[in-house]
Short mmCIF file of C-alpha atoms in Angstrom, two decimals:
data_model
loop_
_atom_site.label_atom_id
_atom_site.label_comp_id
_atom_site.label_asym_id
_atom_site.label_seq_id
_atom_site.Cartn_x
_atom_site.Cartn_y
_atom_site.Cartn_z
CA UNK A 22 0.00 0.00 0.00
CA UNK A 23 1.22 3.01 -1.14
CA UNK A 24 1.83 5.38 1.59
CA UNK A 25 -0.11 8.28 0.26
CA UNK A 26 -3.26 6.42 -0.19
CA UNK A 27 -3.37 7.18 3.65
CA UNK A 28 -4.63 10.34 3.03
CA UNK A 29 -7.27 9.58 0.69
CA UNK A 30 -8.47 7.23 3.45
CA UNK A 31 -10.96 7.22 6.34
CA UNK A 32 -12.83 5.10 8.82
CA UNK A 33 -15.65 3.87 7.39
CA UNK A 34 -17.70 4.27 10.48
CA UNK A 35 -16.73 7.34 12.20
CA UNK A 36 -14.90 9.38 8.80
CA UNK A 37 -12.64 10.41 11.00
CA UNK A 38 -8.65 9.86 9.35
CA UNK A 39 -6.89 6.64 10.23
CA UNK A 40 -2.93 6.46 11.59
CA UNK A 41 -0.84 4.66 9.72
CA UNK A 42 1.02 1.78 11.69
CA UNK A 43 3.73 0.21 9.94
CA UNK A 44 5.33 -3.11 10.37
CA UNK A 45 7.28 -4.12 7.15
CA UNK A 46 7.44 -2.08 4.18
CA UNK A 47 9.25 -3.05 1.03
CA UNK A 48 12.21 -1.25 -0.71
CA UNK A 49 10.11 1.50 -2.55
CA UNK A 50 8.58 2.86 1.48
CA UNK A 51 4.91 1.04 0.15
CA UNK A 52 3.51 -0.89 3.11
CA UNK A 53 3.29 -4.36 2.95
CA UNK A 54 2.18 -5.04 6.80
CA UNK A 55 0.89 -2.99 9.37
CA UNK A 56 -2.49 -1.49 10.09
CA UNK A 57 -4.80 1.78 10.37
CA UNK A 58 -6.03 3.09 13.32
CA UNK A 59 -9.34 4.52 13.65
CA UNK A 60 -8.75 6.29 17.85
CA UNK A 61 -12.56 6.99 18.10
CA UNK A 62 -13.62 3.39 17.92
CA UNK A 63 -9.97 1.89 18.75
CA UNK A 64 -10.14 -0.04 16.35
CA UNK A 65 -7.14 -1.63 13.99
CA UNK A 66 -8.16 -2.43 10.00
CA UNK A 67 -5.13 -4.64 8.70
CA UNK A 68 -2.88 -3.87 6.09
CA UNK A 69 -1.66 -7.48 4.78
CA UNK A 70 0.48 -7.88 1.29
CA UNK A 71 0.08 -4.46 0.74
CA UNK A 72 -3.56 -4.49 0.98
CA UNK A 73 -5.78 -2.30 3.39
CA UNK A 74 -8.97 -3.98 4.36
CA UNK A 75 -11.35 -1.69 5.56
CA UNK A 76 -14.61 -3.08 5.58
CA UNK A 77 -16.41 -2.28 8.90
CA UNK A 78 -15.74 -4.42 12.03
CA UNK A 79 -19.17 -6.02 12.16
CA UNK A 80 -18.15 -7.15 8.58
CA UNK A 81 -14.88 -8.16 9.30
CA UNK A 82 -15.90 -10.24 12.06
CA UNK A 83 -18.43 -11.86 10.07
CA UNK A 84 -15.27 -12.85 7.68
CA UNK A 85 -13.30 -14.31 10.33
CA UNK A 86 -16.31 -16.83 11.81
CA UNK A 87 -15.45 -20.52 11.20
CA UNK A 88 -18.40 -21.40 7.83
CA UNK B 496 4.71 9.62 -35.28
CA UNK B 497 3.08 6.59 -35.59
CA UNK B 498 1.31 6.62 -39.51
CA UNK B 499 -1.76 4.69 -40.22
CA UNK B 500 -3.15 2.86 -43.11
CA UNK B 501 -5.72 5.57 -44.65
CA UNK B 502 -9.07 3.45 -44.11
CA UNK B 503 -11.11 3.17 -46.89
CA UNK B 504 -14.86 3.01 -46.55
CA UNK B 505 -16.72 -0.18 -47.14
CA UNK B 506 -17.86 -0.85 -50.57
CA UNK B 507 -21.86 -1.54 -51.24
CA UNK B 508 -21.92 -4.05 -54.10
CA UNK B 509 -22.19 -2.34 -57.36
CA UNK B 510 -19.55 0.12 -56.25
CA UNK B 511 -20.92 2.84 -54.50
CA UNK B 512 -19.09 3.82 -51.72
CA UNK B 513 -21.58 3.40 -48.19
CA UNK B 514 -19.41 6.52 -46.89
CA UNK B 515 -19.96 9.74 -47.62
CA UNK B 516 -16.43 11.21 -48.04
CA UNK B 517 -17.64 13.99 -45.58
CA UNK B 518 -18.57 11.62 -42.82
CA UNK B 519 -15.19 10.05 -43.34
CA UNK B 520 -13.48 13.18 -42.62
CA UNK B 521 -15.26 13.56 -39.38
CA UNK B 522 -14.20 10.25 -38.55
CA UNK B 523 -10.53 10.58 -38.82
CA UNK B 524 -10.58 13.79 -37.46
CA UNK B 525 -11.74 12.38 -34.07
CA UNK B 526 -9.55 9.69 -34.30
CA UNK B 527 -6.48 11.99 -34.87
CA UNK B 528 -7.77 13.84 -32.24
CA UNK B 529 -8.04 10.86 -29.72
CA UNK B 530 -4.19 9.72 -30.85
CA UNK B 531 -2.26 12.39 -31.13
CA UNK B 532 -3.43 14.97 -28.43
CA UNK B 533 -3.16 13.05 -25.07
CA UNK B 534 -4.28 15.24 -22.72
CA UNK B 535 -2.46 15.81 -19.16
CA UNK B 536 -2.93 13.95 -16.46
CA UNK B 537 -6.03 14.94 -13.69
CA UNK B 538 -4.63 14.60 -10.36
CA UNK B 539 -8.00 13.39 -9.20
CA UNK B 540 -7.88 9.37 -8.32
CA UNK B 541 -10.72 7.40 -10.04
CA UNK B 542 -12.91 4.87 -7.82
CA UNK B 543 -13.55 1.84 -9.56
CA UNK B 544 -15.93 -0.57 -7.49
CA UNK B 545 -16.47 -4.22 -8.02
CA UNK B 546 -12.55 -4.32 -8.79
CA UNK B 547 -12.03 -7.91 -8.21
CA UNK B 548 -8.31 -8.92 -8.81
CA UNK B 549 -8.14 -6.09 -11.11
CA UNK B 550 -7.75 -7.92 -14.61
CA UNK B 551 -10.87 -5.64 -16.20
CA UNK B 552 -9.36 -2.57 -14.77
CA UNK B 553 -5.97 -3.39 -15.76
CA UNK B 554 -7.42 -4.41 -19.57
CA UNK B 555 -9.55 -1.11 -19.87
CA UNK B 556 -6.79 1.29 -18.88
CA UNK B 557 -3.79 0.05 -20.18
CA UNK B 558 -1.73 3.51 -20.22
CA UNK B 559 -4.46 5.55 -20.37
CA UNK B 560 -5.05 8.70 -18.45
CA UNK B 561 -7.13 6.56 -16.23
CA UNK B 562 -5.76 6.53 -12.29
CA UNK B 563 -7.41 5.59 -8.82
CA UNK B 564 -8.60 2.98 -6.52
CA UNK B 565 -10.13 -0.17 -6.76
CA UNK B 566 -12.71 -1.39 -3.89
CA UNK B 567 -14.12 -4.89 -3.33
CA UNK B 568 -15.65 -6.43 -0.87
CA UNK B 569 -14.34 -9.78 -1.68
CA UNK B 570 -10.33 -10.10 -0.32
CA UNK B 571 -8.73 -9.45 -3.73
CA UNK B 572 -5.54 -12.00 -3.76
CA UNK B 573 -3.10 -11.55 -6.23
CA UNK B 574 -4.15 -7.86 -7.46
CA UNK B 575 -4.14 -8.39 -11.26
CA UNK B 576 -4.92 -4.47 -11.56
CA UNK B 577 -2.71 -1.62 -13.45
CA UNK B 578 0.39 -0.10 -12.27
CA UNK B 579 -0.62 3.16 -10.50
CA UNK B 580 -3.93 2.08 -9.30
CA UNK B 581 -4.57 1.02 -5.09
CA UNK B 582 -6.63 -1.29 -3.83
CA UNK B 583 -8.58 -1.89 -0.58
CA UNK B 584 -10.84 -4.17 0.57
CA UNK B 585 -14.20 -2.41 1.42
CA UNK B 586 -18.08 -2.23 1.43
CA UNK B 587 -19.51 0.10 -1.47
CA UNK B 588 -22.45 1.08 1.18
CA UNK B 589 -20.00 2.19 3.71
CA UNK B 590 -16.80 3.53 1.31
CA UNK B 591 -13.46 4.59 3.76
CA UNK B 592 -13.18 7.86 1.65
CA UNK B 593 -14.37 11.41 1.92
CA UNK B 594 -17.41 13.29 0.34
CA UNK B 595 -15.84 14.07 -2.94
CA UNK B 596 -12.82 12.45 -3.22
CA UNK B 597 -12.93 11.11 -6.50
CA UNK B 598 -13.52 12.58 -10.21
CA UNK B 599 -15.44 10.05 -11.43
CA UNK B 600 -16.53 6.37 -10.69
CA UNK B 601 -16.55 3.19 -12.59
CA UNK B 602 -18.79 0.54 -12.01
CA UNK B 603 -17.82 -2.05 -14.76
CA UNK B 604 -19.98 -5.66 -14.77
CA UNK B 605 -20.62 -5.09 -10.75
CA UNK B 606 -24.74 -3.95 -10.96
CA UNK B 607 -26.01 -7.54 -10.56
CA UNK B 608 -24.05 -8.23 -7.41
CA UNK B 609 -25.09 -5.44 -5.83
CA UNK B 610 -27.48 -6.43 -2.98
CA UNK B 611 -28.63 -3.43 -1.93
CA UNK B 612 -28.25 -0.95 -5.73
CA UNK B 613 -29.77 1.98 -4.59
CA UNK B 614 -28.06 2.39 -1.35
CA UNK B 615 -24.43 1.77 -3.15
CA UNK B 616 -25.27 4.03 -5.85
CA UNK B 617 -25.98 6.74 -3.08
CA UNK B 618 -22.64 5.79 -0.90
CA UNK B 619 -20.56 6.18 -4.30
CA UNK B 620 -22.69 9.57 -5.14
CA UNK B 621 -21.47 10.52 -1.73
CA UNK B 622 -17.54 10.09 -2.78
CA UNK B 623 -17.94 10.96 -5.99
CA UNK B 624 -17.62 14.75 -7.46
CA UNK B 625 -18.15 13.65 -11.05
CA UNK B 626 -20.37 11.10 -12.79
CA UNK B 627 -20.53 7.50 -12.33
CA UNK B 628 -20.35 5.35 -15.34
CA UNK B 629 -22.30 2.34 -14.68
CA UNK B 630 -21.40 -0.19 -17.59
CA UNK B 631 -22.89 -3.85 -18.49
CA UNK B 632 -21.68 -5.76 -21.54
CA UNK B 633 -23.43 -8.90 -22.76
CA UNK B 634 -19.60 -10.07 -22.73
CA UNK B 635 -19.19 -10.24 -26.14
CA UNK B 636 -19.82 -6.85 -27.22
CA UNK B 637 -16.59 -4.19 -26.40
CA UNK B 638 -18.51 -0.89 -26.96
CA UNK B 639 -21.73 0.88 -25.46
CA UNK B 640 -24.24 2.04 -27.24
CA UNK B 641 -23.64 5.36 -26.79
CA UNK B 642 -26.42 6.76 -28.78
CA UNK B 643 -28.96 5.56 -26.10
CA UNK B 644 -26.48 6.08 -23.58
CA UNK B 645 -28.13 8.21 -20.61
CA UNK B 646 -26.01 10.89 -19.43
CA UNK B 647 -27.29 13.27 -16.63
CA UNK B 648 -25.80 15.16 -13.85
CA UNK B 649 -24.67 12.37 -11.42
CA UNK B 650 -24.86 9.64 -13.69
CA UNK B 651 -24.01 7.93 -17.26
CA UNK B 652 -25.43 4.83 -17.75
CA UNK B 653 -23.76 2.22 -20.85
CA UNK B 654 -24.95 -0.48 -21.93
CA UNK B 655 -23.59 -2.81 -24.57
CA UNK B 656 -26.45 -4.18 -26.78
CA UNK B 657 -27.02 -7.23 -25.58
CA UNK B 658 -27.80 -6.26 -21.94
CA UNK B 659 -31.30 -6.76 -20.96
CA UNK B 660 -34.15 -4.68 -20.73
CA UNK B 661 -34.80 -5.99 -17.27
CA UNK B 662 -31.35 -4.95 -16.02
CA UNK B 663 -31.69 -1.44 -17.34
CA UNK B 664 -34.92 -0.81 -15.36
CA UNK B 665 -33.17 -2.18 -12.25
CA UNK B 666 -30.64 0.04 -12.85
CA UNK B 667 -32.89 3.04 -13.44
CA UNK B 668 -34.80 2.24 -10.42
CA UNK B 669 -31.99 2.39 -8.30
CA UNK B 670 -31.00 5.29 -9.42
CA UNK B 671 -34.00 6.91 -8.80
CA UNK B 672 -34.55 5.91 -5.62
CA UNK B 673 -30.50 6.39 -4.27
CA UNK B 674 -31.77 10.21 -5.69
CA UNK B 675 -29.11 10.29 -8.50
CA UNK B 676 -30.25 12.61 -11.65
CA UNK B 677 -30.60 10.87 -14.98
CA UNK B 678 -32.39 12.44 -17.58
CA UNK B 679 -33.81 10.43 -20.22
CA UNK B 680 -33.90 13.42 -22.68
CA UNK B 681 -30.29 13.83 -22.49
CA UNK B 682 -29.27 11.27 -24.81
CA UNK B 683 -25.90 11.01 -25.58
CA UNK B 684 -23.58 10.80 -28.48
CA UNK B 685 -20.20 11.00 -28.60
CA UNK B 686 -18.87 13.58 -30.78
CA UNK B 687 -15.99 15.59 -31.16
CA UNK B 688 -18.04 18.67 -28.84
CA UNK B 689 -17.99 15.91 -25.77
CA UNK B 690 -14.71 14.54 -26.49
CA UNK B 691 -12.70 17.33 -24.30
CA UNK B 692 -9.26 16.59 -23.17
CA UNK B 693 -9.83 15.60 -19.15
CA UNK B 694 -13.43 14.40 -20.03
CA UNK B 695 -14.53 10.95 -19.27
CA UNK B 696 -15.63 10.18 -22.62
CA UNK B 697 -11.95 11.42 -23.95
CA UNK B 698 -10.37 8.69 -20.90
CA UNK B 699 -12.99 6.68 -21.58
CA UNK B 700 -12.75 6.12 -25.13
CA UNK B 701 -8.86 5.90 -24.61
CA UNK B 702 -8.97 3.13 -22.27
CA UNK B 703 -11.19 1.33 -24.84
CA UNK B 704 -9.11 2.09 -27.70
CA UNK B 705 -6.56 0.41 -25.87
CA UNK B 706 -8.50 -2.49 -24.68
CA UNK B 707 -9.16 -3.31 -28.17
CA UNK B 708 -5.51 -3.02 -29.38
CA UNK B 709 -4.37 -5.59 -26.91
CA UNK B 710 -7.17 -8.04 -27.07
CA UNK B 711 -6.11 -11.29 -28.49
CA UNK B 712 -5.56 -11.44 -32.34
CA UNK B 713 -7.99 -14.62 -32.50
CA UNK B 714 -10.62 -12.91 -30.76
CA UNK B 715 -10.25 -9.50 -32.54
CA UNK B 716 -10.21 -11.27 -36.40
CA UNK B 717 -13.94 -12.73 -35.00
CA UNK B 718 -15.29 -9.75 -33.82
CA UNK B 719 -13.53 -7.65 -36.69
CA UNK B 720 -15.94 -9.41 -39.23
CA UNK B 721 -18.82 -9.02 -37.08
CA UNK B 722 -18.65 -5.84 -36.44
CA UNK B 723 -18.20 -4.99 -39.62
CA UNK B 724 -21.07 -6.66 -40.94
CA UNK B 725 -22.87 -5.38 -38.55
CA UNK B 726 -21.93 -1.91 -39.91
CA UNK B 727 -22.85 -3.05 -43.14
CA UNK B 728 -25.97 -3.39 -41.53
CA UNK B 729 -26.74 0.28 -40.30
CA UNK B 730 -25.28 1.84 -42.69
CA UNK B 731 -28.15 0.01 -44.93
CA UNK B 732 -30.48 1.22 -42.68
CA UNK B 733 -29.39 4.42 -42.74
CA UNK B 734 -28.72 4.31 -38.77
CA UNK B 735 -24.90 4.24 -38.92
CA UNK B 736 -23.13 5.13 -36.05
CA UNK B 737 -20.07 6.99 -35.12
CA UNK B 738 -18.95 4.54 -32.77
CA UNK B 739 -19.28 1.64 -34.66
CA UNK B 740 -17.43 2.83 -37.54
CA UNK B 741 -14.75 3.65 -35.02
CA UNK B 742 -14.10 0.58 -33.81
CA UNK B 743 -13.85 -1.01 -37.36
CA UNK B 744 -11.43 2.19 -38.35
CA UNK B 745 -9.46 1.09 -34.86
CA UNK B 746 -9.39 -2.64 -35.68
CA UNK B 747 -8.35 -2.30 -39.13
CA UNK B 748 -5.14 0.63 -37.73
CA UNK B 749 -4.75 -1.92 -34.96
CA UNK B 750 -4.39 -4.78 -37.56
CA UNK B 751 -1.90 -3.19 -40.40
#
């Protein structure tokens, strides 16, 4: 994920921006793991291979249950 | 400069050219002026929703002023999608951008998932500052119909021919209800007045120009006599369109 993209994004609930939270990036700066932060509902969407998810944490949850 | 085979008009039998050498010179006029005067780049990103692993996207807008983000719901794997384009994983009733963040808005093949149209329509209205371009092919078609083509203020709605009639209302419904302003006495054709430098139909009609240059050679010979028996076809009828006589012109440049 390109770093700049952060700023383009918000929280889908609140709108409010989300902080970027890096843990590996790859040699161009893009983020390849890490997360963004959305303080008002303290809640973490994932960044993994590069790629935000941000659906909503009632959907994300929903995702995760065994089928 | 790249030079181009000078495209002769079809022939009716007996002779007489189908053309008029007029219209002809219309034609390659736009086309020159779709080649050769690439307009800069629009810092505004692009949404384009229903992205999947990006293959479409990346098809459609091979080097073409075209730039954004791609949203699915569905976790997109490998991401197929062009070089300069993001993308998230996201709900299109609940989008992660701001109120007008975006130019424009694709929505390419995605209308039948939808589950809930209208409100989508209204969440990508929301993030939107420019039209959205719904599109559904019949997958074999490659172009619109842009002469019944419904362009208002909010949205353009394109339709290949073979999409049904069912899918259309659907679609107008929707729209309707998500409050989006179509107007079904602003039909649109593309001409050289709407093809501005920066407009959609200008990155739209690149993207597709391009599409059509890198399709497969099998699949392009097929369509190539189709198409052009189907222009055969209107022209008879005295219906000919621009846009069909395009892609034939396109095919035949693409093919030299």
């Amino acid at each position: 994920m390109r770093r700049e993209l952060v700023e383009l994004l918000v929280c889908p609930v609140t709108r409010d921006p989300l902080k970027l939270e890096v843990v590996s990036e790859d040699e161009h700066g893009d983020v390849i793991e890490g997360a963004l932060v959305s303080e008002r509902i303290n809640f973490r969407y994932p960044i993994e291979d590069g790629i935000p998810n941000l659906l909503p944490p009632d959907l994300q949850r929903r995702a995760d249950e065994p089928a | 400069m790249t030079h181009h085979r000078t495209l002769a008009p079809p022939v009716r039998r007996g002779g007489a050219p189908v053309i008029h050498a007029e219209l002809q010179r219309h034609y390659d006029a736009l086309y020159d002026q779709l080649l050769n005067r690439r307009p800069a780049r629009e810092a505004r990103p692009v949404l384009d929703v229903g992205t999947g692993d990006g293959l479409t996207l990346a098809a459609i807008t091979q080097g073409s002023p075209l730039h954004g983000v791609g949203v699915d719901t569905a976790e997109p794997g490998h991401w197929l999608g062009p070089v300069g384009w993001s993308v998230i994983q996201a709900d299109a009733q609940r989008l992660p951008f701001d109120d007008r963040s975006f130019r424009s808005a694709l929505m390419v093949d995605v209308f039948e998932w939808l589950r809930h149209p209208a409100a989508t329509l209204g969440e990508i209205a929301r993030v939107t500052d420019g039209p959205i371009l719904v599109v559904q092919t019949d997958w074999e078609g490659l172009w619109f119909q842009a002469d019944k083509a419904e362009v208002g203020r909010h949205l353009v709605r394109a339709f290949t021919r073979g999409a049904p009639e069912q899918l259309r209302s659907r679609i107008r419904a929707a729209s309707t209800e998500a409050g989006l302003e179509i107007s079904g006495s602003s039909i649109a054709t593309i001409s050289a007045e709407t093809l501005k430098p920066n407009g959609l139909a200008w990155d739209v009609l690149e993207s597709i120009r391009r599409y059509l240059v890198i399709e497969s050679a099998q699949v392009r010979a097929r369509r190539f006599d189709d198409w052009r028996a189907e222009l055969q076809r209107a022209s008879d009828d005295g219906q000919f369109t621009m846009l069909l006589r395009r892609v034939v012109a396109l095919l035949e440049r693409a093919t030299v």
